[in-house]
Amino acid sequence: QVQMVESGGGSVQTGGSLRLSCVASGMSSGTNCMGWFRQAPGKERVWVAVSDTDDSTYYADSVKGRFTASKDNTTTLSLQMDSLQPEDAGPYTCAAVFAPCSWRSNSDGSRYYYNMHYWGQGTLVTVSS
């Protein structure tokens, strides 16, 4: 049974940094798509950063240049978050699928990732102004 376990959330002031970690226990050490998602209260869940089976990494436009995702091994994904802003706040959830990432293009050219099979409970990030 696969379990996604996140850690590293916390509270920082605007401009601060946090590092999140996610471990997919019980997942085969093959190639996995892993990613971080955020769902602010009352809003739709959005993807933040995704690492595909070839270790290529993609970021939502809102975090490019500030967040860095790294797949430490095939079952561990970290997210270094710098220059945090209040709009970055919310529960961050790690997700994975034992397959290449599934995504489609939105009308504005942005990506929408779907078909993630395993989800964690989330870790909360709070950013105060």
A tleap script that builds the chain and sets N, CA, C and O, in Angstrom:
source leaprc.protein.ff14SB
mol = sequence {
  NGLN VAL GLN MET VAL GLU SER GLY GLY GLY
  SER VAL GLN THR GLY GLY SER LEU ARG LEU
  SER CYS VAL ALA SER GLY MET SER SER GLY
  THR ASN CYS MET GLY TRP PHE ARG GLN ALA
  PRO GLY LYS GLU ARG VAL TRP VAL ALA VAL
  SER ASP THR ASP ASP SER THR TYR TYR ALA
  ASP SER VAL LYS GLY ARG PHE THR ALA SER
  LYS ASP ASN THR THR THR LEU SER LEU GLN
  MET ASP SER LEU GLN PRO GLU ASP ALA GLY
  PRO TYR THR CYS ALA ALA VAL PHE ALA PRO
  CYS SER TRP ARG SER ASN SER ASP GLY SER
  ARG TYR TYR TYR ASN MET HIE TYR TRP GLY
  GLN GLY THR LEU VAL THR VAL SER CSER
}
set mol.1.N position { 0.848 -1.188 0.000 }
set mol.1.CA position { 0.000 0.000 0.000 }
set mol.1.C position { 0.882 1.236 0.000 }
set mol.1.O position { 1.806 1.344 0.807 }
set mol.2.N position { 0.603 2.159 -0.895 }
set mol.2.CA position { 1.399 3.372 -1.013 }
set mol.2.C position { 0.865 4.441 -0.066 }
set mol.2.O position { -0.340 4.683 -0.002 }
set mol.3.N position { 1.762 5.066 0.656 }
set mol.3.CA position { 1.401 6.183 1.519 }
set mol.3.C position { 2.293 7.363 1.206 }
set mol.3.O position { 3.513 7.226 1.120 }
set mol.4.N position { 1.682 8.522 1.037 }
set mol.4.CA position { 2.418 9.750 0.780 }
set mol.4.C position { 2.508 10.506 2.098 }
set mol.4.O position { 1.487 10.807 2.716 }
set mol.5.N position { 3.727 10.813 2.527 }
set mol.5.CA position { 3.916 11.480 3.804 }
set mol.5.C position { 4.659 12.783 3.573 }
set mol.5.O position { 5.801 12.787 3.114 }
set mol.6.N position { 3.996 13.898 3.898 }
set mol.6.CA position { 4.600 15.210 3.721 }
set mol.6.C position { 5.114 15.750 5.061 }
set mol.6.O position { 4.615 15.392 6.127 }
set mol.7.N position { 6.110 16.607 4.974 }
set mol.7.CA position { 6.613 17.288 6.162 }
set mol.7.C position { 7.221 18.616 5.737 }
set mol.7.O position { 7.493 18.841 4.557 }
set mol.8.N position { 7.430 19.491 6.714 }
set mol.8.CA position { 8.147 20.734 6.442 }
set mol.8.C position { 7.301 21.982 6.389 }
set mol.8.O position { 7.844 23.075 6.224 }
set mol.9.N position { 5.988 21.866 6.521 }
set mol.9.CA position { 5.172 23.059 6.521 }
set mol.9.C position { 5.428 23.903 7.757 }
set mol.9.O position { 6.072 23.456 8.707 }
set mol.10.N position { 4.923 25.115 7.735 }
set mol.10.CA position { 5.108 25.995 8.884 }
set mol.10.C position { 4.635 27.400 8.576 }
set mol.10.O position { 3.926 27.646 7.600 }
set mol.11.N position { 5.048 28.312 9.438 }
set mol.11.CA position { 4.622 29.701 9.319 }
set mol.11.C position { 5.836 30.595 9.134 }
set mol.11.O position { 6.797 30.519 9.900 }
set mol.12.N position { 5.786 31.443 8.113 }
set mol.12.CA position { 6.882 32.372 7.858 }
set mol.12.C position { 6.310 33.730 7.515 }
set mol.12.O position { 5.117 33.866 7.241 }
set mol.13.N position { 7.164 34.726 7.533 }
set mol.13.CA position { 6.760 36.049 7.086 }
set mol.13.C position { 6.998 36.171 5.579 }
set mol.13.O position { 7.737 35.385 4.986 }
set mol.14.N position { 6.372 37.150 4.989 }
set mol.14.CA position { 6.558 37.405 3.563 }
set mol.14.C position { 8.043 37.542 3.246 }
set mol.14.O position { 8.778 38.256 3.928 }
set mol.15.N position { 8.460 36.848 2.205 }
set mol.15.CA position { 9.866 36.854 1.823 }
set mol.15.C position { 10.670 35.722 2.418 }
set mol.15.O position { 11.829 35.523 2.053 }
set mol.16.N position { 10.066 34.971 3.334 }
set mol.16.CA position { 10.759 33.873 3.980 }
set mol.16.C position { 10.811 32.623 3.122 }
set mol.16.O position { 10.334 32.606 1.987 }
set mol.17.N position { 11.403 31.568 3.690 }
set mol.17.CA position { 11.593 30.315 2.969 }
set mol.17.C position { 11.123 29.130 3.799 }
set mol.17.O position { 11.143 29.159 5.030 }
set mol.18.N position { 10.706 28.106 3.104 }
set mol.18.CA position { 10.374 26.830 3.717 }
set mol.18.C position { 10.783 25.719 2.755 }
set mol.18.O position { 10.874 25.930 1.546 }
set mol.19.N position { 11.026 24.546 3.304 }
set mol.19.CA position { 11.341 23.387 2.472 }
set mol.19.C position { 10.394 22.261 2.838 }
set mol.19.O position { 10.331 21.842 3.994 }
set mol.20.N position { 9.672 21.780 1.866 }
set mol.20.CA position { 8.751 20.666 2.064 }
set mol.20.C position { 9.393 19.380 1.551 }
set mol.20.O position { 10.173 19.392 0.599 }
set mol.21.N position { 9.053 18.289 2.192 }
set mol.21.CA position { 9.529 16.978 1.746 }
set mol.21.C position { 8.364 16.011 1.650 }
set mol.21.O position { 7.399 16.092 2.409 }
set mol.22.N position { 8.474 15.110 0.716 }
set mol.22.CA position { 7.427 14.101 0.517 }
set mol.22.C position { 8.095 12.760 0.273 }
set mol.22.O position { 8.992 12.642 -0.563 }
set mol.23.N position { 7.654 11.761 1.003 }
set mol.23.CA position { 8.154 10.404 0.812 }
set mol.23.C position { 6.983 9.516 0.439 }
set mol.23.O position { 5.961 9.500 1.124 }
set mol.24.N position { 7.135 8.782 -0.643 }
set mol.24.CA position { 6.112 7.834 -1.073 }
set mol.24.C position { 6.526 6.445 -0.603 }
set mol.24.O position { 7.250 5.733 -1.298 }
set mol.25.N position { 6.063 6.075 0.570 }
set mol.25.CA position { 6.430 4.765 1.094 }
set mol.25.C position { 5.567 3.695 0.445 }
set mol.25.O position { 4.384 3.907 0.182 }
set mol.26.N position { 6.167 2.558 0.193 }
set mol.26.CA position { 5.433 1.467 -0.423 }
set mol.26.C position { 5.369 1.548 -1.930 }
set mol.26.O position { 4.779 0.684 -2.578 }
set mol.27.N position { 5.972 2.581 -2.495 }
set mol.27.CA position { 5.951 2.744 -3.946 }
set mol.27.C position { 7.181 2.085 -4.536 }
set mol.27.O position { 8.266 2.158 -3.959 }
set mol.28.N position { 7.023 1.458 -5.657 }
set mol.28.CA position { 8.139 0.815 -6.325 }
set mol.28.C position { 9.174 1.849 -6.712 }
set mol.28.O position { 8.850 2.995 -7.024 }
set mol.29.N position { 10.405 1.431 -6.686 }
set mol.29.CA position { 11.471 2.358 -7.032 }
set mol.29.C position { 11.654 2.452 -8.534 }
set mol.29.O position { 12.780 2.563 -9.020 }
set mol.30.N position { 10.594 2.411 -9.246 }
set mol.30.CA position { 10.647 2.601 -10.695 }
set mol.30.C position { 10.457 4.070 -11.000 }
set mol.30.O position { 10.704 4.927 -10.152 }
set mol.31.N position { 10.024 4.355 -12.201 }
set mol.31.CA position { 9.842 5.746 -12.580 }
set mol.31.C position { 8.454 6.220 -12.172 }
set mol.31.O position { 7.448 5.578 -12.474 }
set mol.32.N position { 8.420 7.336 -11.492 }
set mol.32.CA position { 7.163 7.873 -10.986 }
set mol.32.C position { 7.021 9.335 -11.354 }
set mol.32.O position { 8.007 10.064 -11.459 }
set mol.33.N position { 5.796 9.750 -11.546 }
set mol.33.CA position { 5.472 11.159 -11.639 }
set mol.33.C position { 5.088 11.606 -10.240 }
set mol.33.O position { 4.214 11.002 -9.618 }
set mol.34.N position { 5.720 12.647 -9.738 }
set mol.34.CA position { 5.395 13.161 -8.405 }
set mol.34.C position { 5.212 14.668 -8.492 }
set mol.34.O position { 5.848 15.336 -9.307 }
set mol.35.N position { 4.355 15.183 -7.662 }
set mol.35.CA position { 4.123 16.620 -7.720 }
set mol.35.C position { 3.572 17.190 -6.435 }
set mol.35.O position { 3.132 16.462 -5.545 }
set mol.36.N position { 3.606 18.497 -6.356 }
set mol.36.CA position { 3.046 19.234 -5.238 }
set mol.36.C position { 1.851 20.042 -5.726 }
set mol.36.O position { 1.878 20.659 -6.791 }
set mol.37.N position { 0.799 20.015 -4.906 }
set mol.37.CA position { -0.431 20.723 -5.221 }
set mol.37.C position { -0.822 21.576 -4.024 }
set mol.37.O position { -0.453 21.269 -2.891 }
set mol.38.N position { -1.562 22.638 -4.271 }
set mol.38.CA position { -2.021 23.519 -3.202 }
set mol.38.C position { -3.512 23.809 -3.410 }
set mol.38.O position { -3.977 24.006 -4.533 }
set mol.39.N position { -4.229 23.830 -2.310 }
set mol.39.CA position { -5.653 24.185 -2.373 }
set mol.39.C position { -5.955 25.188 -1.290 }
set mol.39.O position { -6.103 24.823 -0.123 }
set mol.40.N position { -6.049 26.445 -1.661 }
set mol.40.CA position { -6.408 27.486 -0.711 }
set mol.40.C position { -7.884 27.358 -0.360 }
set mol.40.O position { -8.668 26.858 -1.166 }
set mol.41.N position { -8.273 27.804 0.833 }
set mol.41.CA position { -9.677 27.708 1.252 }
set mol.41.C position { -10.620 28.330 0.238 }
set mol.41.O position { -10.427 29.474 -0.173 }
set mol.42.N position { -11.640 27.583 -0.166 }
set mol.42.CA position { -12.629 28.097 -1.087 }
set mol.42.C position { -12.197 28.148 -2.533 }
set mol.42.O position { -12.917 28.664 -3.388 }
set mol.43.N position { -11.011 27.609 -2.810 }
set mol.43.CA position { -10.510 27.657 -4.182 }
set mol.43.C position { -10.230 26.260 -4.700 }
set mol.43.O position { -10.145 25.298 -3.937 }
set mol.44.N position { -10.090 26.171 -6.003 }
set mol.44.CA position { -9.785 24.899 -6.635 }
set mol.44.C position { -8.338 24.510 -6.355 }
set mol.44.O position { -7.466 25.368 -6.217 }
set mol.45.N position { -8.097 23.207 -6.275 }
set mol.45.CA position { -6.732 22.731 -6.089 }
set mol.45.C position { -5.931 23.003 -7.350 }
set mol.45.O position { -6.407 22.770 -8.461 }
set mol.46.N position { -4.714 23.497 -7.171 }
set mol.46.CA position { -3.857 23.810 -8.304 }
set mol.46.C position { -2.519 23.110 -8.131 }
set mol.46.O position { -2.071 22.852 -7.014 }
set mol.47.N position { -1.899 22.814 -9.251 }
set mol.47.CA position { -0.587 22.204 -9.162 }
set mol.47.C position { 0.453 23.303 -8.996 }
set mol.47.O position { 0.281 24.420 -9.485 }
set mol.48.N position { 1.522 22.973 -8.304 }
set mol.48.CA position { 2.578 23.936 -8.023 }
set mol.48.C position { 3.852 23.544 -8.761 }
set mol.48.O position { 4.464 24.367 -9.442 }
set mol.49.N position { 4.247 22.275 -8.620 }
set mol.49.CA position { 5.453 21.776 -9.275 }
set mol.49.C position { 5.305 20.283 -9.490 }
set mol.49.O position { 4.762 19.570 -8.646 }
set mol.50.N position { 5.793 19.822 -10.628 }
set mol.50.CA position { 5.668 18.410 -10.975 }
set mol.50.C position { 6.992 17.907 -11.528 }
set mol.50.O position { 7.647 18.584 -12.320 }
set mol.51.N position { 7.375 16.711 -11.101 }
set mol.51.CA position { 8.581 16.068 -11.619 }
set mol.51.C position { 8.165 14.806 -12.347 }
set mol.51.O position { 7.568 13.910 -11.750 }
set mol.52.N position { 8.472 14.729 -13.623 }
set mol.52.CA position { 8.011 13.623 -14.443 }
set mol.52.C position { 8.975 12.450 -14.357 }
set mol.52.O position { 9.993 12.525 -13.668 }
set mol.53.N position { 8.657 11.377 -15.048 }
set mol.53.CA position { 9.435 10.152 -14.955 }
set mol.53.C position { 10.861 10.313 -15.482 }
set mol.53.O position { 11.748 9.548 -15.103 }
set mol.54.N position { 11.089 11.292 -16.346 }
set mol.54.CA position { 12.447 11.539 -16.851 }
set mol.54.C position { 13.151 12.615 -16.036 }
set mol.54.O position { 14.189 13.136 -16.446 }
set mol.55.N position { 12.583 12.945 -14.881 }
set mol.55.CA position { 13.102 13.950 -13.949 }
set mol.55.C position { 12.981 15.377 -14.477 }
set mol.55.O position { 13.514 16.301 -13.863 }
set mol.56.N position { 12.300 15.573 -15.588 }
set mol.56.CA position { 12.020 16.941 -16.012 }
set mol.56.C position { 11.018 17.546 -15.038 }
set mol.56.O position { 10.097 16.866 -14.585 }
set mol.57.N position { 11.195 18.801 -14.722 }
set mol.57.CA position { 10.383 19.463 -13.694 }
set mol.57.C position { 9.667 20.664 -14.281 }
set mol.57.O position { 10.247 21.425 -15.056 }
set mol.58.N position { 8.420 20.832 -13.917 }
set mol.58.CA position { 7.608 21.925 -14.412 }
set mol.58.C position { 7.020 22.687 -13.229 }
set mol.58.O position { 6.692 22.104 -12.195 }
set mol.59.N position { 6.894 23.994 -13.403 }
set mol.59.CA position { 6.397 24.853 -12.345 }
set mol.59.C position { 5.223 25.683 -12.839 }
set mol.59.O position { 5.170 26.091 -13.999 }
set mol.60.N position { 4.292 25.921 -11.941 }
set mol.60.CA position { 3.234 26.869 -12.231 }
set mol.60.C position { 3.867 28.247 -12.392 }
set mol.60.O position { 4.855 28.568 -11.732 }
set mol.61.N position { 3.290 29.057 -13.274 }
set mol.61.CA position { 3.857 30.379 -13.543 }
set mol.61.C position { 4.017 31.203 -12.264 }
set mol.61.O position { 4.969 31.972 -12.134 }
set mol.62.N position { 3.098 31.044 -11.334 }
set mol.62.CA position { 3.107 31.868 -10.131 }
set mol.62.C position { 4.303 31.597 -9.223 }
set mol.62.O position { 4.614 32.413 -8.355 }
set mol.63.N position { 4.978 30.460 -9.412 }
set mol.63.CA position { 6.091 30.118 -8.513 }
set mol.63.C position { 7.433 30.013 -9.232 }
set mol.63.O position { 8.462 29.797 -8.591 }
set mol.64.N position { 7.431 30.160 -10.542 }
set mol.64.CA position { 8.679 30.060 -11.297 }
set mol.64.C position { 9.705 31.060 -10.785 }
set mol.64.O position { 9.390 32.226 -10.547 }
set mol.65.N position { 10.920 30.594 -10.619 }
set mol.65.CA position { 11.988 31.454 -10.135 }
set mol.65.C position { 12.049 31.563 -8.621 }
set mol.65.O position { 13.016 32.096 -8.077 }
set mol.66.N position { 11.020 31.061 -7.928 }
set mol.66.CA position { 11.011 31.140 -6.461 }
set mol.66.C position { 11.001 29.760 -5.821 }
set mol.66.O position { 11.553 29.574 -4.736 }
set mol.67.N position { 10.383 28.802 -6.476 }
set mol.67.CA position { 10.291 27.444 -5.936 }
set mol.67.C position { 11.177 26.511 -6.755 }
set mol.67.O position { 11.324 26.675 -7.966 }
set mol.68.N position { 11.764 25.529 -6.071 }
set mol.68.CA position { 12.583 24.525 -6.741 }
set mol.68.C position { 12.212 23.147 -6.228 }
set mol.68.O position { 12.317 22.871 -5.033 }
set mol.69.N position { 11.782 22.287 -7.129 }
set mol.69.CA position { 11.447 20.918 -6.764 }
set mol.69.C position { 12.598 20.010 -7.144 }
set mol.69.O position { 13.220 20.188 -8.191 }
set mol.70.N position { 12.876 19.056 -6.308 }
set mol.70.CA position { 13.947 18.108 -6.600 }
set mol.70.C position { 13.516 16.714 -6.187 }
set mol.70.O position { 13.031 16.490 -5.078 }
set mol.71.N position { 13.706 15.785 -7.111 }
set mol.71.CA position { 13.371 14.391 -6.823 }
set mol.71.C position { 14.644 13.746 -6.293 }
set mol.71.O position { 15.524 13.384 -7.074 }
set mol.72.N position { 14.752 13.598 -4.989 }
set mol.72.CA position { 15.972 13.087 -4.377 }
set mol.72.C position { 16.233 11.635 -4.761 }
set mol.72.O position { 17.380 11.221 -4.929 }
set mol.73.N position { 15.176 10.884 -4.896 }
set mol.73.CA position { 15.238 9.558 -5.501 }
set mol.73.C position { 13.866 9.322 -6.113 }
set mol.73.O position { 13.056 10.248 -6.159 }
set mol.74.N position { 13.585 8.138 -6.575 }
set mol.74.CA position { 12.340 7.941 -7.317 }
set mol.74.C position { 11.092 8.004 -6.444 }
set mol.74.O position { 9.971 8.014 -6.954 }
set mol.75.N position { 11.290 8.046 -5.122 }
set mol.75.CA position { 10.126 8.077 -4.243 }
set mol.75.C position { 10.150 9.234 -3.265 }
set mol.75.O position { 9.364 9.251 -2.317 }
set mol.76.N position { 11.018 10.185 -3.469 }
set mol.76.CA position { 11.110 11.338 -2.576 }
set mol.76.C position { 11.156 12.615 -3.391 }
set mol.76.O position { 11.964 12.744 -4.311 }
set mol.77.N position { 10.293 13.554 -3.056 }
set mol.77.CA position { 10.241 14.830 -3.768 }
set mol.77.C position { 10.263 15.965 -2.759 }
set mol.77.O position { 9.438 16.013 -1.847 }
set mol.78.N position { 11.213 16.878 -2.927 }
set mol.78.CA position { 11.297 18.039 -2.050 }
set mol.78.C position { 10.857 19.285 -2.805 }
set mol.78.O position { 10.875 19.324 -4.036 }
set mol.79.N position { 10.467 20.291 -2.053 }
set mol.79.CA position { 10.083 21.571 -2.648 }
set mol.79.C position { 10.689 22.685 -1.806 }
set mol.79.O position { 10.261 22.934 -0.679 }
set mol.80.N position { 11.680 23.341 -2.363 }
set mol.80.CA position { 12.287 24.504 -1.711 }
set mol.80.C position { 11.506 25.739 -2.135 }
set mol.80.O position { 11.406 26.043 -3.323 }
set mol.81.N position { 10.953 26.448 -1.157 }
set mol.81.CA position { 10.121 27.606 -1.439 }
set mol.81.C position { 10.795 28.850 -0.889 }
set mol.81.O position { 10.955 28.988 0.324 }
set mol.82.N position { 11.183 29.739 -1.757 }
set mol.82.CA position { 11.828 30.988 -1.373 }
set mol.82.C position { 10.957 32.175 -1.752 }
set mol.82.O position { 10.050 32.064 -2.577 }
set mol.83.N position { 11.249 33.304 -1.137 }
set mol.83.CA position { 10.485 34.538 -1.403 }
set mol.83.C position { 8.985 34.287 -1.308 }
set mol.83.O position { 8.220 34.672 -2.192 }
set mol.84.N position { 8.586 33.649 -0.242 }
set mol.84.CA position { 7.176 33.297 -0.076 }
set mol.84.C position { 6.304 34.538 0.045 }
set mol.84.O position { 6.679 35.531 0.668 }
set mol.85.N position { 5.144 34.452 -0.562 }
set mol.85.CA position { 4.170 35.527 -0.560 }
set mol.85.C position { 2.871 35.036 0.080 }
set mol.85.O position { 2.622 33.831 0.115 }
set mol.86.N position { 2.047 35.945 0.582 }
set mol.86.CA position { 0.783 35.510 1.203 }
set mol.86.C position { -0.071 34.648 0.284 }
set mol.86.O position { -0.789 33.770 0.763 }
set mol.87.N position { -0.011 34.873 -0.999 }
set mol.87.CA position { -0.823 34.069 -1.923 }
set mol.87.C position { -0.288 32.654 -2.089 }
set mol.87.O position { -0.948 31.820 -2.708 }
set mol.88.N position { 0.886 32.368 -1.554 }
set mol.88.CA position { 1.424 31.002 -1.595 }
set mol.88.C position { 0.884 30.145 -0.451 }
set mol.88.O position { 1.103 28.934 -0.430 }
set mol.89.N position { 0.202 30.744 0.473 }
set mol.89.CA position { -0.247 30.033 1.667 }
set mol.89.C position { -1.333 29.006 1.359 }
set mol.89.O position { -2.086 29.133 0.394 }
set mol.90.N position { -1.389 27.983 2.212 }
set mol.90.CA position { -2.410 26.959 2.067 }
set mol.90.C position { -1.849 25.592 2.364 }
set mol.90.O position { -0.650 25.450 2.606 }
set mol.91.N position { -2.699 24.582 2.350 }
set mol.91.CA position { -2.205 23.222 2.532 }
set mol.91.C position { -1.550 22.726 1.240 }
set mol.91.O position { -2.137 22.819 0.162 }
set mol.92.N position { -0.340 22.203 1.360 }
set mol.92.CA position { 0.381 21.647 0.226 }
set mol.92.C position { 0.317 20.127 0.318 }
set mol.92.O position { 0.646 19.534 1.345 }
set mol.93.N position { -0.106 19.524 -0.761 }
set mol.93.CA position { -0.283 18.084 -0.791 }
set mol.93.C position { 0.617 17.474 -1.852 }
set mol.93.O position { 0.732 17.993 -2.963 }
set mol.94.N position { 1.243 16.380 -1.500 }
set mol.94.CA position { 2.098 15.653 -2.426 }
set mol.94.C position { 1.285 14.547 -3.088 }
set mol.94.O position { 0.456 13.906 -2.442 }
set mol.95.N position { 1.523 14.331 -4.360 }
set mol.95.CA position { 0.791 13.296 -5.088 }
set mol.95.C position { 1.737 12.565 -6.031 }
set mol.95.O position { 2.786 13.087 -6.408 }
set mol.96.N position { 1.351 11.351 -6.405 }
set mol.96.CA position { 2.208 10.549 -7.281 }
set mol.96.C position { 1.387 9.554 -8.091 }
set mol.96.O position { 0.256 9.212 -7.748 }
set mol.97.N position { 1.993 9.114 -9.157 }
set mol.97.CA position { 1.421 8.035 -9.963 }
set mol.97.C position { 2.593 7.255 -10.544 }
set mol.97.O position { 3.613 7.835 -10.915 }
set mol.98.N position { 2.440 5.941 -10.619 }
set mol.98.CA position { 3.502 5.088 -11.148 }
set mol.98.C position { 3.374 5.031 -12.654 }
set mol.98.O position { 3.086 3.986 -13.237 }
set mol.99.N position { 3.595 6.182 -13.271 }
set mol.99.CA position { 3.440 6.337 -14.711 }
set mol.99.C position { 3.917 7.736 -15.074 }
set mol.99.O position { 4.122 8.560 -14.182 }
set mol.100.N position { 4.097 8.024 -16.355 }
set mol.100.CA position { 4.388 9.411 -16.730 }
set mol.100.C position { 3.243 10.325 -16.334 }
set mol.100.O position { 2.091 9.900 -16.250 }
set mol.101.N position { 3.575 11.587 -16.093 }
set mol.101.CA position { 2.565 12.557 -15.702 }
set mol.101.C position { 1.529 12.719 -16.810 }
set mol.101.O position { 1.863 12.697 -17.995 }
set mol.102.N position { 0.287 12.880 -16.416 }
set mol.102.CA position { -0.789 13.174 -17.363 }
set mol.102.C position { -1.116 14.656 -17.253 }
set mol.102.O position { -1.301 15.172 -16.150 }
set mol.103.N position { -1.188 15.338 -18.379 }
set mol.103.CA position { -1.511 16.758 -18.361 }
set mol.103.C position { -2.160 17.146 -19.679 }
set mol.103.O position { -2.048 16.442 -20.683 }
set mol.104.N position { -2.834 18.271 -19.650 }
set mol.104.CA position { -3.407 18.826 -20.855 }
set mol.104.C position { -3.192 20.336 -20.819 }
set mol.104.O position { -2.930 20.916 -19.765 }
set mol.105.N position { -3.303 20.940 -21.954 }
set mol.105.CA position { -3.116 22.394 -22.042 }
set mol.105.C position { -4.446 23.107 -21.853 }
set mol.105.O position { -5.458 22.739 -22.450 }
set mol.106.N position { -4.426 24.130 -21.015 }
set mol.106.CA position { -5.590 24.987 -20.864 }
set mol.106.C position { -5.640 25.996 -22.004 }
set mol.106.O position { -4.683 26.129 -22.767 }
set mol.107.N position { -6.751 26.702 -22.114 }
set mol.107.CA position { -6.916 27.668 -23.208 }
set mol.107.C position { -5.890 28.794 -23.127 }
set mol.107.O position { -5.570 29.413 -24.142 }
set mol.108.N position { -5.372 29.063 -21.932 }
set mol.108.CA position { -4.386 30.123 -21.794 }
set mol.108.C position { -2.956 29.615 -21.947 }
set mol.108.O position { -1.995 30.354 -21.731 }
set mol.109.N position { -2.829 28.339 -22.324 }
set mol.109.CA position { -1.508 27.775 -22.534 }
set mol.109.C position { -0.883 27.160 -21.305 }
set mol.109.O position { 0.170 26.529 -21.396 }
set mol.110.N position { -1.509 27.332 -20.163 }
set mol.110.CA position { -0.979 26.727 -18.944 }
set mol.110.C position { -1.308 25.237 -18.934 }
set mol.110.O position { -2.111 24.761 -19.737 }
set mol.111.N position { -0.686 24.522 -18.031 }
set mol.111.CA position { -0.898 23.082 -17.942 }
set mol.111.C position { -1.886 22.745 -16.843 }
set mol.111.O position { -2.036 23.485 -15.870 }
set mol.112.N position { -2.558 21.615 -17.013 }
set mol.112.CA position { -3.437 21.066 -15.990 }
set mol.112.C position { -3.047 19.605 -15.823 }
set mol.112.O position { -3.167 18.805 -16.751 }
set mol.113.N position { -2.577 19.268 -14.619 }
set mol.113.CA position { -2.149 17.897 -14.349 }
set mol.113.C position { -3.288 17.115 -13.696 }
set mol.113.O position { -4.014 17.637 -12.850 }
set mol.114.N position { -3.427 15.873 -14.098 }
set mol.114.CA position { -4.504 15.053 -13.556 }
set mol.114.C position { -4.028 13.600 -13.473 }
set mol.114.O position { -2.898 13.284 -13.844 }
set mol.115.N position { -4.900 12.732 -12.984 }
set mol.115.CA position { -4.629 11.293 -12.929 }
set mol.115.C position { -3.538 10.918 -11.935 }
set mol.115.O position { -2.860 9.905 -12.106 }
set mol.116.N position { -3.367 11.731 -10.900 }
set mol.116.CA position { -2.455 11.356 -9.847 }
set mol.116.C position { -3.185 10.338 -8.959 }
set mol.116.O position { -4.321 10.580 -8.553 }
set mol.117.N position { -2.554 9.222 -8.661 }
set mol.117.CA position { -3.249 8.137 -7.977 }
set mol.117.C position { -3.132 8.202 -6.456 }
set mol.117.O position { -4.056 7.820 -5.739 }
set mol.118.N position { -2.018 8.675 -5.983 }
set mol.118.CA position { -1.766 8.632 -4.546 }
set mol.118.C position { -1.619 10.050 -4.014 }
set mol.118.O position { -0.915 10.874 -4.598 }
set mol.119.N position { -2.287 10.323 -2.906 }
set mol.119.CA position { -2.295 11.661 -2.322 }
set mol.119.C position { -1.963 11.592 -0.832 }
set mol.119.O position { -2.359 10.659 -0.133 }
set mol.120.N position { -1.231 12.597 -0.369 }
set mol.120.CA position { -0.941 12.692 1.050 }
set mol.120.C position { -2.016 13.477 1.772 }
set mol.120.O position { -3.012 13.889 1.178 }
set mol.121.N position { -1.800 13.676 3.061 }
set mol.121.CA position { -2.757 14.411 3.895 }
set mol.121.C position { -2.532 15.914 3.822 }
set mol.121.O position { -3.428 16.695 4.142 }
set mol.122.N position { -1.358 16.316 3.407 }
set mol.122.CA position { -1.074 17.739 3.273 }
set mol.122.C position { -0.291 18.294 4.438 }
set mol.122.O position { -0.363 17.785 5.557 }
set mol.123.N position { 0.454 19.337 4.163 }
set mol.123.CA position { 1.175 20.073 5.193 }
set mol.123.C position { 0.891 21.548 4.976 }
set mol.123.O position { 0.904 22.026 3.842 }
set mol.124.N position { 0.634 22.275 6.062 }
set mol.124.CA position { 0.146 23.640 5.959 }
set mol.124.C position { 1.281 24.657 5.898 }
set mol.124.O position { 2.228 24.608 6.683 }
set mol.125.N position { 1.160 25.571 4.954 }
set mol.125.CA position { 2.092 26.690 4.824 }
set mol.125.C position { 1.327 27.976 5.091 }
set mol.125.O position { 0.312 28.255 4.454 }
set mol.126.N position { 1.825 28.750 6.037 }
set mol.126.CA position { 1.214 30.033 6.380 }
set mol.126.C position { 2.222 31.135 6.131 }
set mol.126.O position { 3.370 31.041 6.565 }
set mol.127.N position { 1.805 32.175 5.437 }
set mol.127.CA position { 2.691 33.299 5.137 }
set mol.127.C position { 2.020 34.574 5.625 }
set mol.127.O position { 0.944 34.939 5.152 }
set mol.128.N position { 2.649 35.236 6.555 }
set mol.128.CA position { 2.081 36.455 7.112 }
set mol.128.C position { 2.750 37.674 6.489 }
set mol.128.O position { 3.944 37.677 6.189 }
set mol.129.N position { 1.941 38.698 6.310 }
set mol.129.CA position { 2.472 39.927 5.682 }
set mol.129.C position { 3.000 40.880 6.724 }
set mol.129.O position { 3.482 41.961 6.385 }
savepdb mol mol.pdb
quit
